[in-house]
CSV table of C-alpha atoms in Angstrom, one decimal:
chain,number,residue,atom,x,y,z
A,1,MET,CA,-188.6,137.8,-31.2
A,2,ALA,CA,-184.9,137.3,-30.5
A,3,GLU,CA,-184.4,141.0,-31.5
A,4,ASP,CA,-186.9,142.1,-28.6
A,5,ALA,CA,-185.1,140.0,-25.8
A,6,PRO,CA,-182.1,142.1,-24.7
A,7,GLU,CA,-180.6,139.2,-22.4
A,8,GLU,CA,-180.0,137.0,-25.6
A,9,THR,CA,-177.4,139.5,-26.9
A,10,SER,CA,-174.2,139.6,-25.1
A,11,VAL,CA,-173.7,143.4,-25.6
A,12,ALA,CA,-176.6,145.9,-25.2
A,13,ALA,CA,-174.7,148.7,-26.9
A,14,ALA,CA,-174.3,146.8,-30.1
A,15,GLU,CA,-178.0,146.2,-30.6
A,16,GLY,CA,-178.5,149.8,-30.0
A,17,ILE,CA,-176.1,151.1,-32.3
A,18,ARG,CA,-177.4,148.6,-35.1
A,19,GLU,CA,-180.9,149.8,-34.7
A,20,ALA,CA,-179.5,153.4,-34.9
A,21,VAL,CA,-177.5,152.8,-38.1
A,22,SER,CA,-180.3,151.0,-39.8
A,23,SER,CA,-182.8,154.0,-39.2
A,24,LYS,CA,-180.3,156.5,-41.1
A,25,SER,CA,-179.2,154.1,-43.8
A,26,GLU,CA,-180.7,151.0,-45.1
A,27,THR,CA,-177.5,149.9,-46.8
A,28,ALA,CA,-175.4,150.2,-43.6
A,29,GLY,CA,-178.3,148.5,-41.8
A,30,THR,CA,-177.8,145.6,-44.1
A,31,ILE,CA,-174.3,145.3,-43.8
A,32,LEU,CA,-174.5,145.4,-40.0
A,33,ASP,CA,-177.4,142.8,-40.0
A,34,THR,CA,-175.0,140.6,-42.1
A,35,LEU,CA,-172.0,140.9,-39.6
A,36,ASP,CA,-174.6,140.2,-36.7
A,37,ALA,CA,-175.9,137.1,-38.5
A,38,PHE,CA,-172.4,135.4,-37.8
A,39,ALA,CA,-172.8,134.5,-34.4
A,40,LEU,CA,-172.3,131.7,-31.9
A,41,SER,CA,-174.8,131.0,-29.2
A,42,PHE,CA,-174.4,129.1,-25.9
A,43,GLY,CA,-177.7,128.7,-24.6
A,44,ASP,CA,-179.1,132.3,-24.0
A,45,PHE,CA,-175.5,133.8,-24.6
A,46,ARG,CA,-175.3,135.1,-28.2
A,47,VAL,CA,-171.8,136.5,-29.6
A,48,SER,CA,-171.8,138.1,-33.2
A,49,VAL,CA,-168.9,139.4,-35.3
A,50,PHE,CA,-170.6,142.7,-34.9
A,51,ASP,CA,-170.7,142.4,-31.0
A,52,ILE,CA,-166.9,141.6,-31.1
A,53,LEU,CA,-166.0,144.7,-33.3
A,54,ILE,CA,-168.3,146.8,-31.0
A,55,VAL,CA,-166.5,145.5,-27.9
A,56,VAL,CA,-162.9,146.2,-29.5
A,57,THR,CA,-163.8,149.6,-30.6
A,58,VAL,CA,-165.4,150.5,-27.2
A,59,ILE,CA,-162.2,149.3,-25.3
A,60,PHE,CA,-159.8,151.0,-27.4
A,61,GLY,CA,-161.8,154.3,-27.5
A,62,VAL,CA,-162.0,153.9,-23.7
A,63,LEU,CA,-158.2,153.3,-23.3
A,64,ALA,CA,-157.4,156.1,-25.5
A,65,LEU,CA,-159.6,158.5,-23.9
A,66,ALA,CA,-158.3,157.4,-20.2
A,67,TRP,CA,-154.7,158.0,-21.4
A,68,PHE,CA,-155.5,161.4,-23.1
A,69,ILE,CA,-157.4,162.4,-19.9
A,70,SER,CA,-154.6,161.2,-17.7
A,71,LYS,CA,-151.8,163.2,-19.5
A,72,LEU,CA,-153.8,166.4,-19.8
A,73,ALA,CA,-154.2,166.0,-15.7
A,74,LYS,CA,-150.6,165.4,-15.2
A,75,ARG,CA,-149.7,168.5,-17.0
A,76,GLY,CA,-152.3,170.6,-14.9
A,77,VAL,CA,-150.8,169.3,-11.9
A,78,ARG,CA,-147.5,170.3,-12.9
A,79,ARG,CA,-148.3,173.8,-13.6
A,80,ILE,CA,-149.5,174.0,-9.9
A,81,THR,CA,-146.3,175.9,-8.4
A,82,ARG,CA,-147.9,175.8,-4.9
A,83,LEU,CA,-146.8,172.2,-4.7
A,84,ASP,CA,-143.5,170.6,-4.5
A,85,ASP,CA,-142.0,167.5,-6.4
A,86,THR,CA,-143.3,164.9,-4.0
A,87,GLN,CA,-146.9,166.6,-3.6
A,88,GLN,CA,-147.2,166.7,-7.5
A,89,LEU,CA,-146.4,163.0,-7.7
A,90,LEU,CA,-148.8,162.1,-5.1
A,91,VAL,CA,-151.4,164.2,-6.9
A,92,GLU,CA,-150.4,162.8,-10.2
A,93,LYS,CA,-151.1,159.0,-9.0
A,94,ILE,CA,-154.3,159.8,-7.4
A,95,VAL,CA,-155.5,161.5,-10.6
A,96,THR,CA,-154.2,158.6,-12.6
A,97,ILE,CA,-156.2,155.9,-10.5
A,98,VAL,CA,-159.3,157.9,-10.7
A,99,VAL,CA,-159.3,158.4,-14.4
A,100,TRP,CA,-158.8,154.7,-15.1
A,101,ALA,CA,-161.4,153.7,-12.5
A,102,ALA,CA,-163.9,156.0,-14.4
A,103,ALA,CA,-162.8,154.7,-17.5
A,104,PHE,CA,-163.5,151.1,-16.3
A,105,PHE,CA,-166.9,152.0,-15.3
A,106,LEU,CA,-167.6,154.1,-18.4
A,107,GLY,CA,-166.6,151.2,-20.6
A,108,ILE,CA,-169.0,148.8,-18.6
A,109,ASP,CA,-171.7,151.1,-18.9
A,110,LEU,CA,-171.3,151.7,-22.8
A,111,LEU,CA,-171.2,148.2,-23.2
A,112,GLY,CA,-174.2,147.6,-21.5
A,113,ILE,CA,-172.8,144.8,-19.3
A,114,ASP,CA,-175.0,144.1,-16.3
A,115,LEU,CA,-172.8,143.5,-13.3
A,116,THR,CA,-175.3,141.5,-11.4
A,117,ALA,CA,-174.5,138.9,-14.1
A,118,LEU,CA,-170.9,138.4,-12.8
A,119,ALA,CA,-172.3,137.8,-9.3
A,120,VAL,CA,-171.8,133.9,-9.9
A,121,PHE,CA,-168.0,134.8,-10.3
A,122,SER,CA,-167.6,137.4,-7.5
A,123,GLY,CA,-166.6,134.9,-5.1
A,124,ALA,CA,-163.6,133.4,-7.2
A,125,PHE,CA,-162.5,136.9,-8.5
A,126,GLY,CA,-162.4,138.4,-4.9
A,127,LEU,CA,-160.2,135.2,-4.0
A,128,ALA,CA,-158.0,135.7,-6.9
A,129,ILE,CA,-157.4,139.3,-6.1
A,130,GLY,CA,-157.0,138.6,-2.6
A,131,PHE,CA,-154.0,136.0,-3.2
A,132,GLY,CA,-152.7,137.0,-6.7
A,133,LEU,CA,-152.7,140.7,-6.5
A,134,GLN,CA,-152.3,141.5,-2.7
A,135,LYS,CA,-148.5,142.3,-3.4
A,136,THR,CA,-149.4,144.9,-6.2
A,137,PHE,CA,-152.0,146.6,-4.1
A,138,GLY,CA,-149.8,146.3,-1.1
A,139,ASN,CA,-147.0,148.3,-3.1
A,140,LEU,CA,-149.5,150.7,-4.4
A,141,ILE,CA,-150.6,151.6,-0.9
A,142,ALA,CA,-147.1,151.7,0.2
A,143,GLY,CA,-145.9,154.1,-2.4
A,144,ILE,CA,-148.9,156.5,-1.7
A,145,ILE,CA,-148.0,156.5,2.0
A,146,LEU,CA,-144.3,157.1,1.2
A,147,LEU,CA,-145.2,160.0,-0.7
A,148,MET,CA,-147.4,161.4,1.9
A,149,ASP,CA,-145.1,161.4,4.6
A,150,LYS,CA,-142.0,162.5,2.4
A,151,SER,CA,-139.8,159.7,3.8
A,152,ILE,CA,-138.8,158.8,0.4
A,153,LYS,CA,-139.1,161.1,-2.5
A,154,PRO,CA,-137.7,161.5,-5.8
A,155,GLY,CA,-134.2,162.8,-5.9
A,156,ASP,CA,-133.3,161.3,-2.3
A,157,VAL,CA,-130.0,159.5,-2.2
A,158,ILE,CA,-130.3,156.2,-0.3
A,159,ALA,CA,-128.1,153.2,0.5
A,160,VAL,CA,-128.8,150.1,-1.4
A,161,ALA,CA,-127.4,146.6,-1.5
A,162,ASP,CA,-127.0,144.3,-4.2
A,163,MET,CA,-127.5,140.7,-4.4
A,164,ALA,CA,-124.0,139.9,-3.1
A,165,GLY,CA,-124.5,142.1,-0.1
A,166,ASN,CA,-122.4,144.9,-1.2
A,167,GLU,CA,-123.8,148.4,0.0
A,168,THR,CA,-123.5,151.2,-2.4
A,169,PHE,CA,-125.6,154.6,-2.6
A,170,GLY,CA,-127.9,155.4,-5.3
A,171,GLN,CA,-130.5,158.3,-6.1
A,172,ILE,CA,-134.3,157.9,-6.6
A,173,ARG,CA,-135.3,158.7,-9.8
A,174,LYS,CA,-139.0,157.6,-9.9
A,175,ILE,CA,-141.5,156.1,-7.2
A,176,GLY,CA,-143.8,154.0,-9.6
A,177,VAL,CA,-147.0,151.7,-8.8
A,178,ARG,CA,-145.1,148.8,-7.8
A,179,ALA,CA,-141.3,149.7,-7.1
A,180,VAL,CA,-139.1,152.3,-6.6
A,181,SER,CA,-136.2,152.9,-9.2
A,182,VAL,CA,-132.9,153.7,-7.7
A,183,THR,CA,-129.8,154.6,-10.0
A,184,THR,CA,-126.3,154.2,-8.6
A,185,ARG,CA,-123.1,156.1,-9.7
A,186,ASP,CA,-122.3,153.2,-12.1
A,187,GLN,CA,-125.7,153.3,-13.7
A,188,ARG,CA,-127.1,150.2,-12.3
A,189,GLU,CA,-130.8,150.6,-11.8
A,190,TYR,CA,-132.5,148.8,-8.9
A,191,LEU,CA,-136.2,148.3,-8.8
A,192,ILE,CA,-137.0,148.2,-5.0
A,193,PRO,CA,-140.6,147.1,-4.1
A,194,ASN,CA,-142.2,149.9,-2.3
A,195,GLU,CA,-143.3,147.6,0.7
A,196,ASN,CA,-139.4,147.0,1.5
A,197,LEU,CA,-138.8,150.7,1.8
A,198,MET,CA,-141.7,151.1,4.2
A,199,ILE,CA,-141.4,148.2,6.4
A,200,ASN,CA,-137.5,147.8,6.4
A,201,GLN,CA,-134.6,150.3,7.6
A,202,VAL,CA,-133.4,152.5,4.9
A,203,GLU,CA,-130.5,154.8,5.1
A,204,ASN,CA,-131.5,158.2,3.6
A,205,TRP,CA,-128.7,160.5,3.0
A,206,SER,CA,-130.9,163.4,1.9
A,207,TYR,CA,-134.0,163.0,4.3
A,208,SER,CA,-133.7,166.2,6.2
A,209,SER,CA,-130.4,167.4,5.1
A,210,LYS,CA,-128.3,166.8,2.1
A,211,ASN,CA,-124.9,167.3,3.9
A,212,VAL,CA,-122.9,164.2,4.0
A,213,ARG,CA,-119.6,163.8,6.1
A,214,MET,CA,-117.1,161.8,4.2
A,215,GLN,CA,-113.9,160.4,5.6
A,216,VAL,CA,-110.5,160.3,3.9
A,217,ALA,CA,-107.8,158.1,5.1
A,218,VAL,CA,-104.4,159.0,5.3
A,219,GLY,CA,-100.9,157.7,6.6
A,220,VAL,CA,-97.7,159.6,7.1
A,221,SER,CA,-94.2,158.4,8.2
A,222,TYR,CA,-93.5,158.2,12.0
A,223,GLU,CA,-90.3,160.7,11.3
A,224,ALA,CA,-92.8,163.4,9.7
A,225,ASP,CA,-93.7,166.8,11.2
A,226,MET,CA,-97.3,165.9,12.5
A,227,ASP,CA,-98.3,169.3,12.8
A,228,LEU,CA,-97.1,170.4,9.2
A,229,ALA,CA,-98.8,167.0,8.0
A,230,GLU,CA,-102.1,168.0,9.6
A,231,LYS,CA,-102.0,171.8,8.2
A,232,LEU,CA,-101.5,170.2,4.6
A,233,MET,CA,-104.4,167.8,5.0
A,234,LEU,CA,-106.8,170.8,5.8
A,235,GLU,CA,-105.3,172.5,3.3
A,236,ALA,CA,-106.0,169.8,0.5
A,237,ALA,CA,-109.4,169.3,1.7
A,238,SER,CA,-110.1,173.0,1.6
A,239,GLN,CA,-109.0,173.2,-1.9
A,240,CYS,CA,-111.5,170.9,-3.5
A,241,ASP,CA,-114.6,172.8,-5.0
A,242,ARG,CA,-117.3,170.4,-3.7
A,243,VAL,CA,-116.0,170.4,0.0
A,244,LEU,CA,-118.2,172.7,2.0
A,245,LYS,CA,-116.3,175.8,3.8
A,246,ALA,CA,-119.1,175.5,6.5
A,247,PRO,CA,-118.7,173.2,8.4
A,248,PRO,CA,-114.9,173.3,7.7
A,249,PRO,CA,-113.0,170.1,7.4
A,250,THR,CA,-111.3,168.7,10.3
A,251,VAL,CA,-108.2,166.1,10.9
A,252,TRP,CA,-108.0,163.6,13.6
A,253,MET,CA,-105.4,161.3,14.3
A,254,SER,CA,-106.9,157.6,14.4
A,255,GLU,CA,-103.9,155.5,15.4
A,256,TYR,CA,-100.5,154.3,15.4
A,257,GLY,CA,-100.3,151.8,12.7
A,258,ASP,CA,-97.5,149.4,11.9
A,259,ASN,CA,-95.7,151.5,9.4
A,260,SER,CA,-97.5,155.0,9.7
A,261,VAL,CA,-99.2,157.3,11.9
A,262,ASN,CA,-102.7,157.2,10.7
A,263,PHE,CA,-105.2,160.2,10.2
A,264,VAL,CA,-108.5,160.8,9.0
A,265,ILE,CA,-109.8,163.9,7.1
A,266,HIS,CA,-113.4,164.4,7.6
A,267,CYS,CA,-115.1,167.0,5.1
A,268,TRP,CA,-118.8,168.1,4.2
A,269,ILE,CA,-120.4,167.7,0.8
A,270,ASP,CA,-124.0,168.7,-0.1
A,271,ASP,CA,-124.3,167.0,-3.5
A,272,PRO,CA,-123.8,163.0,-2.7
A,273,GLU,CA,-125.7,162.5,-5.8
A,274,GLU,CA,-122.8,163.5,-7.6
A,275,GLY,CA,-120.8,160.5,-6.1
A,276,VAL,CA,-118.3,160.6,-2.9
A,277,GLY,CA,-115.5,158.3,-4.4
A,278,ASN,CA,-114.4,161.3,-6.7
A,279,VAL,CA,-114.2,163.9,-4.0
A,280,ARG,CA,-111.9,161.3,-2.0
A,281,SER,CA,-109.9,161.0,-5.1
A,282,ALA,CA,-109.5,164.7,-5.7
A,283,VAL,CA,-108.5,165.3,-2.0
A,284,LEU,CA,-105.8,162.8,-1.9
A,285,LYS,CA,-104.3,163.7,-5.3
A,286,LYS,CA,-104.0,167.4,-4.0
A,287,LEU,CA,-102.4,166.0,-0.7
A,288,TRP,CA,-100.0,164.1,-2.9
A,289,TRP,CA,-98.2,167.1,-4.3
A,290,LEU,CA,-98.7,169.0,-1.1
A,291,PHE,CA,-96.6,166.2,0.7
A,292,LYS,CA,-94.0,166.0,-2.3
A,293,GLU,CA,-93.4,170.0,-2.1
A,294,ASN,CA,-93.0,169.8,1.7
A,295,GLY,CA,-91.0,166.9,2.0
A,296,VAL,CA,-93.7,164.7,4.1
A,297,GLU,CA,-93.0,161.2,3.6
A,298,ILE,CA,-95.7,158.6,2.7
A,299,PRO,CA,-94.6,155.5,4.2
A,300,PHE,CA,-94.8,152.0,2.6
A,301,PRO,CA,-94.4,148.8,4.6
A,302,GLN,CA,-91.2,147.8,6.2
A,303,ARG,CA,-90.0,144.7,8.2
A,304,ASP,CA,-86.9,144.0,10.1
A,305,ILE,CA,-85.7,140.3,9.4
A,306,HIS,CA,-83.7,138.5,12.3
A,307,LEU,CA,-81.9,135.3,11.3
A,308,ARG,CA,-81.3,133.1,14.3
A,309,SER,CA,-77.3,131.9,14.1
A,310,SER,CA,-76.7,128.3,13.5
A,311,ASP,CA,-73.7,126.0,12.3
A,312,GLN,CA,-75.2,125.6,8.9
A,313,LEU,CA,-75.5,129.1,8.5
A,314,ASP,CA,-72.2,130.1,9.3
A,315,ARG,CA,-70.7,127.6,7.0
A,316,ILE,CA,-72.8,129.5,4.5
A,317,PHE,CA,-71.6,132.8,5.2
A,318,ALA,CA,-67.7,131.3,5.4
A,319,GLN,CA,-68.5,130.1,1.7
A,320,PHE,CA,-69.6,133.5,0.6
A,321,ALA,CA,-66.7,135.2,2.2
A,322,ASP,CA,-64.1,132.7,0.6
A,323,GLN,CA,-65.6,133.3,-2.9
A,324,LYS,CA,-65.5,136.9,-2.5
A,325,SER,CA,-62.0,136.8,-1.5
A,326,ASN,CA,-61.1,134.6,-4.3
A,327,ALA,CA,-62.8,136.9,-6.8
A,328,SER,CA,-60.9,139.8,-5.4
A,329,SER,CA,-57.6,137.9,-5.8
A,330,VAL,CA,-58.2,137.0,-9.5
A,331,ALA,CA,-59.3,140.6,-10.3
A,332,LYS,CA,-55.9,141.8,-9.1
A,333,GLU,CA,-53.9,139.5,-11.1
């Protein structure tokens, strides 16, 4: 009687498999009946060793199938040359979500689980999703929106700040389900939640163009030839390989400093992901040798000291003078 009542078995698929195997092989059927005999019953709910084996097998099989189909789908999307990198990533995420959702319902169907039996827990389950997974779903939707409007995409260079508030820049390596992976020049990897990039202000160096203007501060002596100094600054910037010829470098005089006349060299690059500090260093190194060859002085801090006269100071100077005269007299003797 128990075998005819499907509601007394926890997994309907297990019952069907056991009957099919028993009809084909009596020995195999006996083994399965033995496994099914070891069971725990809680009222009308019954779970046997055979049920557990079937559940584990189905779960692993469905997961493996979903993973395999997801990989094939991603390869197929990447072969579509009409899509750019951002569109390919967006399609891959949508396909992945569809595949895993289909795998979930396939597993439910194979196990023969009646979803109406979970109606009692639907309220608590929905509440748990609402409070516990709202950030996860929020970041997932935010990531899809970012890919759709192409405001943030893999390969972009954006400004990021560390825990101490120091700002640096990094390149977006990956847009995941939960966060965006940004790698800086010192190989620090920041995982920024998708929601933060969507609702907060983001400085994207390569949103509409990868051209970035950088500044190199230079100071020269007040006695230097300013026209020659500007010419050498432009020459040093133009000789750097990564500095663009168009727009060309420019030099601005910024201020009269305490010890120097200060200039700023403005030059453009189109590969900010390769770094900015190394370009600044290359310009300064070339400018150093050009200044040396042309006699342009790079100043250092100088101070004029004024001593106020006093009787005590005069006595000290008099003692120094006496000691000097005595020393010269001894030397003559």
